[in-house]
Tab-separated table of C-alpha atoms in Angstrom:
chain	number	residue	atom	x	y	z
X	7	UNK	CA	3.564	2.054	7.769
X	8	UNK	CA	3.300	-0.302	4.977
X	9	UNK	CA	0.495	0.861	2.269
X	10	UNK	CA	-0.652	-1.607	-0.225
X	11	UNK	CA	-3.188	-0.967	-3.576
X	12	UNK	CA	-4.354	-2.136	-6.218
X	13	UNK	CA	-5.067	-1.078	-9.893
X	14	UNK	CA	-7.550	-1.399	-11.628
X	15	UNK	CA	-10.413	-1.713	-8.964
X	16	UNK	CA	-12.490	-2.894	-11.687
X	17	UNK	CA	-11.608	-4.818	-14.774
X	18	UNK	CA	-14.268	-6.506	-17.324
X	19	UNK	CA	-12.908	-8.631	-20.078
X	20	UNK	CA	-14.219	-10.754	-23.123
X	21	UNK	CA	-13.110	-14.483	-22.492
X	22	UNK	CA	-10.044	-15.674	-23.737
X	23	UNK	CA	-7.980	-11.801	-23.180
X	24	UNK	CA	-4.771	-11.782	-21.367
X	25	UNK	CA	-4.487	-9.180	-18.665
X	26	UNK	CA	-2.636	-8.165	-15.760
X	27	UNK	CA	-3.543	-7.548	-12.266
X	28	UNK	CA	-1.149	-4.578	-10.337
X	29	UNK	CA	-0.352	-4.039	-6.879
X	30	UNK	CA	1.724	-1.587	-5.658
X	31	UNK	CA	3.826	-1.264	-1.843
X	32	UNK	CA	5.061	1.471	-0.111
X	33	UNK	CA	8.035	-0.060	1.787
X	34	UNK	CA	10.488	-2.495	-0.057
X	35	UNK	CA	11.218	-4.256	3.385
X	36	UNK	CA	8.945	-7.145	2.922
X	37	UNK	CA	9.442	-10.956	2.912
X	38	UNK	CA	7.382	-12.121	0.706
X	39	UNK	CA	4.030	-10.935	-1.216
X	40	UNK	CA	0.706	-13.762	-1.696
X	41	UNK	CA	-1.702	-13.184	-4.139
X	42	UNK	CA	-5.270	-14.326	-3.332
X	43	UNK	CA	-8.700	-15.210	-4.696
X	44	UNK	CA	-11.957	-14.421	-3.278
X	45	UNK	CA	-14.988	-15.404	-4.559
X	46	UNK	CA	-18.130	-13.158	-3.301
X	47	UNK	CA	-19.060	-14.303	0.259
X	48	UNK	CA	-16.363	-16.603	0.289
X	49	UNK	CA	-12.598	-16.797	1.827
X	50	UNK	CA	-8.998	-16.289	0.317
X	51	UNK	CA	-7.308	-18.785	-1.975
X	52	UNK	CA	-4.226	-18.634	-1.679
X	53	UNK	CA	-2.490	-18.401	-5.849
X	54	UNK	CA	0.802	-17.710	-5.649
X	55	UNK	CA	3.617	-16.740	-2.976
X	56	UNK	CA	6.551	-14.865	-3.958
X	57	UNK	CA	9.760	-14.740	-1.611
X	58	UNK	CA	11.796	-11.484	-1.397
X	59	UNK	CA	14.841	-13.036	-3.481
X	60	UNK	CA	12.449	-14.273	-6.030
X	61	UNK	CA	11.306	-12.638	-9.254
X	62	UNK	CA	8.571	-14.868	-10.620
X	63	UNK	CA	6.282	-17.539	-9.787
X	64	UNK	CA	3.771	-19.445	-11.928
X	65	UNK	CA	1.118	-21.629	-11.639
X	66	UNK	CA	-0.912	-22.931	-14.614
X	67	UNK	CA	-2.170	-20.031	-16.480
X	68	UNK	CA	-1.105	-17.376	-13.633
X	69	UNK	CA	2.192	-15.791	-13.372
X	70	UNK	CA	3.213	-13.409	-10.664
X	71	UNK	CA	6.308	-11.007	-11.017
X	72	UNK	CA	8.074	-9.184	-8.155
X	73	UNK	CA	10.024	-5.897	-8.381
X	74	UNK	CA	10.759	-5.530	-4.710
X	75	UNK	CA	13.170	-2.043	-5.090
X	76	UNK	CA	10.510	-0.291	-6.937
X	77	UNK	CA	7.742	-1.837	-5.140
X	78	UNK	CA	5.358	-3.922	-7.488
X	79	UNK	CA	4.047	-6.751	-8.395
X	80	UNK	CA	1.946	-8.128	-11.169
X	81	UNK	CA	-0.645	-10.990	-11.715
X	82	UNK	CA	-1.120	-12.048	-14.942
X	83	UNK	CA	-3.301	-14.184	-16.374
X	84	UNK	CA	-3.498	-16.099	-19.434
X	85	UNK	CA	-6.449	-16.954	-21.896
X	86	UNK	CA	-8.912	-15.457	-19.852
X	87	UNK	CA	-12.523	-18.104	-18.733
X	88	UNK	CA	-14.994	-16.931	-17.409
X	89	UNK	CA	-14.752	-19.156	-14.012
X	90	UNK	CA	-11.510	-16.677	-13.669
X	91	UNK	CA	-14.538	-14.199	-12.511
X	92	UNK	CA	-13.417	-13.341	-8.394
X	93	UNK	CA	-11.741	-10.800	-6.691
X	94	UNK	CA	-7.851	-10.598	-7.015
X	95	UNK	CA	-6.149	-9.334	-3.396
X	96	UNK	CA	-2.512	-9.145	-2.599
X	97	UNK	CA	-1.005	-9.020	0.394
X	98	UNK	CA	2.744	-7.980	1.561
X	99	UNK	CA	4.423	-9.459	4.249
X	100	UNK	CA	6.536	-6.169	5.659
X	101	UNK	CA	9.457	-6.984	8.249
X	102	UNK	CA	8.036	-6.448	11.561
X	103	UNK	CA	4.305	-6.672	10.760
X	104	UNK	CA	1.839	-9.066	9.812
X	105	UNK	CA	0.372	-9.355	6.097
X	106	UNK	CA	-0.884	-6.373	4.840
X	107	UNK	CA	-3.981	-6.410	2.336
X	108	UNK	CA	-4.166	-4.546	-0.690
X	109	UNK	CA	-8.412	-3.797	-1.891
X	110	UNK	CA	-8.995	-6.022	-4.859
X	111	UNK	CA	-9.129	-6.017	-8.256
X	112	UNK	CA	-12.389	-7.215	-9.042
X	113	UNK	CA	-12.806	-9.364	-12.518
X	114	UNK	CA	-15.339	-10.107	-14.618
X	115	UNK	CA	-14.473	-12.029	-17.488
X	116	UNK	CA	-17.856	-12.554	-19.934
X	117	UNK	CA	-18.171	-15.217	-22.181
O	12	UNK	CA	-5.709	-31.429	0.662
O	13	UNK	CA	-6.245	-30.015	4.182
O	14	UNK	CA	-7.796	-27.280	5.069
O	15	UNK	CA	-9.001	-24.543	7.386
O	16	UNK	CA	-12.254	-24.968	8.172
O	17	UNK	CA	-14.383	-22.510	10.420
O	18	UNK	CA	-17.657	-22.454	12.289
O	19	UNK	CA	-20.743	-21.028	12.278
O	20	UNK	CA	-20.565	-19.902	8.573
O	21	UNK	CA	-22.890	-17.439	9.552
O	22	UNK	CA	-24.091	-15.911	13.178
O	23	UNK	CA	-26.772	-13.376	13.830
O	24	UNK	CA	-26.545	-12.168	17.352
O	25	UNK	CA	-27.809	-9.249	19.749
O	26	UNK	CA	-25.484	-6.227	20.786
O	27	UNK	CA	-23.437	-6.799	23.881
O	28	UNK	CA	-24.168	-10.579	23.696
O	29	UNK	CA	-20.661	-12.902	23.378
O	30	UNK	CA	-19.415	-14.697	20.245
O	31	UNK	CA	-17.335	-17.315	19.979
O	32	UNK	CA	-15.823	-18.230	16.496
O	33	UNK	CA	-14.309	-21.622	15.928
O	34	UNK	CA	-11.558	-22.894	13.375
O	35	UNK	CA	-9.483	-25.730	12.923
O	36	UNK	CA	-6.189	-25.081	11.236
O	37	UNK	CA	-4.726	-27.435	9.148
O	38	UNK	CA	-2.995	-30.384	11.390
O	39	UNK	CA	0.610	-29.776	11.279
O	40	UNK	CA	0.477	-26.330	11.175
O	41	UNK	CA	1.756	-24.224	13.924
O	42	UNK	CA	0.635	-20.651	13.449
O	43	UNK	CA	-2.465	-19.302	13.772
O	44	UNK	CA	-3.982	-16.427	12.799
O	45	UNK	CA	-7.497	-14.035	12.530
O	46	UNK	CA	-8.407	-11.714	10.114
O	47	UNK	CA	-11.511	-9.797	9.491
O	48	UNK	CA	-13.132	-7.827	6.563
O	49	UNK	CA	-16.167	-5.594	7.259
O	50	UNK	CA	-18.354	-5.410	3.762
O	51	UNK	CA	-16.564	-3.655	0.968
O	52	UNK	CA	-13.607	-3.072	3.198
O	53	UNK	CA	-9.681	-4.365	3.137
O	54	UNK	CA	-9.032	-7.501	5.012
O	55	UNK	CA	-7.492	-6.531	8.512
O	56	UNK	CA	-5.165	-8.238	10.542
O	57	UNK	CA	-6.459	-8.423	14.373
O	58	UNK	CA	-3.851	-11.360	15.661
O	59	UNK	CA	-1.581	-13.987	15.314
O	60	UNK	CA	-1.166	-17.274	18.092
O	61	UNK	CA	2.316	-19.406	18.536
O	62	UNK	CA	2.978	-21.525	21.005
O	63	UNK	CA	-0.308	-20.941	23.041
O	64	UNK	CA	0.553	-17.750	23.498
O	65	UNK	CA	-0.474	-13.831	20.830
O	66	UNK	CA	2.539	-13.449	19.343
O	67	UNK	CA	1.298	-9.979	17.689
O	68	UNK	CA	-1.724	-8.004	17.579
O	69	UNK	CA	-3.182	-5.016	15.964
O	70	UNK	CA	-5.372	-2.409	17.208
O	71	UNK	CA	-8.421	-3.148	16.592
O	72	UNK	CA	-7.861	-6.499	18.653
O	73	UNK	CA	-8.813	-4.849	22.218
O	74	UNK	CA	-9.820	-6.280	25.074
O	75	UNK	CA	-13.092	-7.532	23.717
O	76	UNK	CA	-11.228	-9.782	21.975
O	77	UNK	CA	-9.743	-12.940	23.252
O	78	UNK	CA	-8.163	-15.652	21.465
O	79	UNK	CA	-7.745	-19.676	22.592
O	80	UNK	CA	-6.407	-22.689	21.703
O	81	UNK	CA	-8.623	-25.451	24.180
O	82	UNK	CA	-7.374	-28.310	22.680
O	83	UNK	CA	-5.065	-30.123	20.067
O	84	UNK	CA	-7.185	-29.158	17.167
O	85	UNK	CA	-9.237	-25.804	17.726
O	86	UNK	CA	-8.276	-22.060	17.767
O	87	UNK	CA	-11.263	-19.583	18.821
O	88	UNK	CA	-11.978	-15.924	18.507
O	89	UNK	CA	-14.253	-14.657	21.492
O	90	UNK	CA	-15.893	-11.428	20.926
O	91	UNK	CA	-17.207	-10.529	24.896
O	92	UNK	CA	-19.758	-8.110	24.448
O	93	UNK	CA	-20.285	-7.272	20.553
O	94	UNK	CA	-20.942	-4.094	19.134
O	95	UNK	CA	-22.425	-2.769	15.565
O	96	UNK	CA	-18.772	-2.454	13.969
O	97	UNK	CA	-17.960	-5.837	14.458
O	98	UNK	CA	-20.328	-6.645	12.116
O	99	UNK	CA	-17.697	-8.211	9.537
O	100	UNK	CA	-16.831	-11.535	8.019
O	101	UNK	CA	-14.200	-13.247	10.524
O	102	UNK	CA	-11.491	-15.336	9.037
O	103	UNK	CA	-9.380	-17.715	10.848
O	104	UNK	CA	-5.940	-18.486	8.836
O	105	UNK	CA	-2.510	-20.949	9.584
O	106	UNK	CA	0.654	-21.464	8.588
O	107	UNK	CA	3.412	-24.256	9.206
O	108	UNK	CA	6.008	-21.939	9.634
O	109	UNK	CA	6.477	-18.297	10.894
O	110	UNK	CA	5.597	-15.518	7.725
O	111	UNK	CA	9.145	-14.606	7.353
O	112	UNK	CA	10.307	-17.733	6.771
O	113	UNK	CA	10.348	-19.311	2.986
O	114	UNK	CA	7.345	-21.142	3.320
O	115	UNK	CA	5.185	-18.883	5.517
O	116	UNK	CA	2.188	-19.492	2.763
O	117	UNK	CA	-0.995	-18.601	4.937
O	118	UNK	CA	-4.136	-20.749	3.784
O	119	UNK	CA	-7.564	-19.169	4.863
O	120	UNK	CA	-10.741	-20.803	5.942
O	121	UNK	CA	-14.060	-19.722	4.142
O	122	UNK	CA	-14.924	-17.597	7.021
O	123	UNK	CA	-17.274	-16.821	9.732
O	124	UNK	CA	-20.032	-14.005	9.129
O	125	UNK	CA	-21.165	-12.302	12.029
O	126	UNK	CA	-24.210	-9.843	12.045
O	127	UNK	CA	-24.320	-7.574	14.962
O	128	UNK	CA	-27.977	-6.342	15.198
């Protein structure tokens, strides 16, 4: 059964920092991995979608990377503001299931 | 740019009373889907709709839950007779194509909280 997390839970930054988001799978049969954003209260936006065959994706000031054999993926973000402040989820898409959530990373980013 | 939208934003109701959730996926979007996430908690799959029919379900989607498509434009989530644990925030999601296929992006609504008291 496909296992998904995410390190750090936590992560508090000064505005303007770079920094990276990690999330972690157990099984390498996937599809394709989302990343999300969740403000508090609110639903998922979806960021970026990665496909199986693909390594990278950007968008703006986000890039995600995919190492499906080893089972990871990254979000990183560039020049950190503090509107950047949410909860980061991922979410794999194993063969034979539905998406699978990962907990959060939750960021602050102070100004 | 379309999106999911969902209604009530927020619903207080009595255990064993029935719920019904509402959401309208985006227009030309064929898949349907609801997830849930009880406070501080991962989000959960409960099922996925194709073709006006579940194509998959997990668990926790018993048979207190029922799902609907009544017309061209709404999807519903019907809880029959709620209990404490489904206290959680209830969000409806869609896609234009299946997940496995290269575009299966899912887009969520804001969600649907629901207070079981």
């Amino acid at each position: 059964k496909q296992e998904v997390t995410q390190i750090p839970a936590a992560l508090s930054v000064p505005e303007g920092e770079n920094l990276v988001l990690n999330c972690s799978f157990t099984d390498s049969a996937i599809y394709n991995l989302q990343w999300f954003r969740q403000d508090p209260g609110k639903g998922l936006t979806s960021l970026l979608l990665i496909q199986s065959s693909q390594r990278e994706q950007t968008s703006g000031r986000l890039n995600a990377s995919l190492d499906k054999s080893s089972g990871r993926s990254t979000l990183y973000i560039a020049a950190s503001q503090p509107g950047d402040s949410a909860t980061y989820l991922c979410a794999v898409r194993p063969h034979g299931q539905n998406f699978v959530f990962g907990p959060g990373t939750r960021l602050s980013v102070l100004p | 740019e379309p999106e999911v939208t969902q209604t009530p934003s927020h619903q207080v109701t009595q255990m064993g009373q029935e719920v019904i959730l509402r959401c309208v996926p985006i227009s030309n979007h064929l898949y349907f889907y609801w997830y849930r996430q009880i406070l501080g908690q991962k989000v959960e799959f409960l099922v996925s709709f194709y073709n006006n029919e579940i194509s998959e379900k997990s668990e926790i989607f018993d048979d207190q839950f029922s799902v609907e498509r009544p017309d061209g434009s709404n999807f519903t989530l019907k809880i029959r007779s709620t209990k404490l644990e489904d206290s959680a925030m209830y969000f409806c999601a869609s896609s234009a194509t299946g997940l496995a296929a290269l575009t299966g992006e899912l887009f969520f609504g804001e969600g649907s909280r629901l207070t079981v008291l």
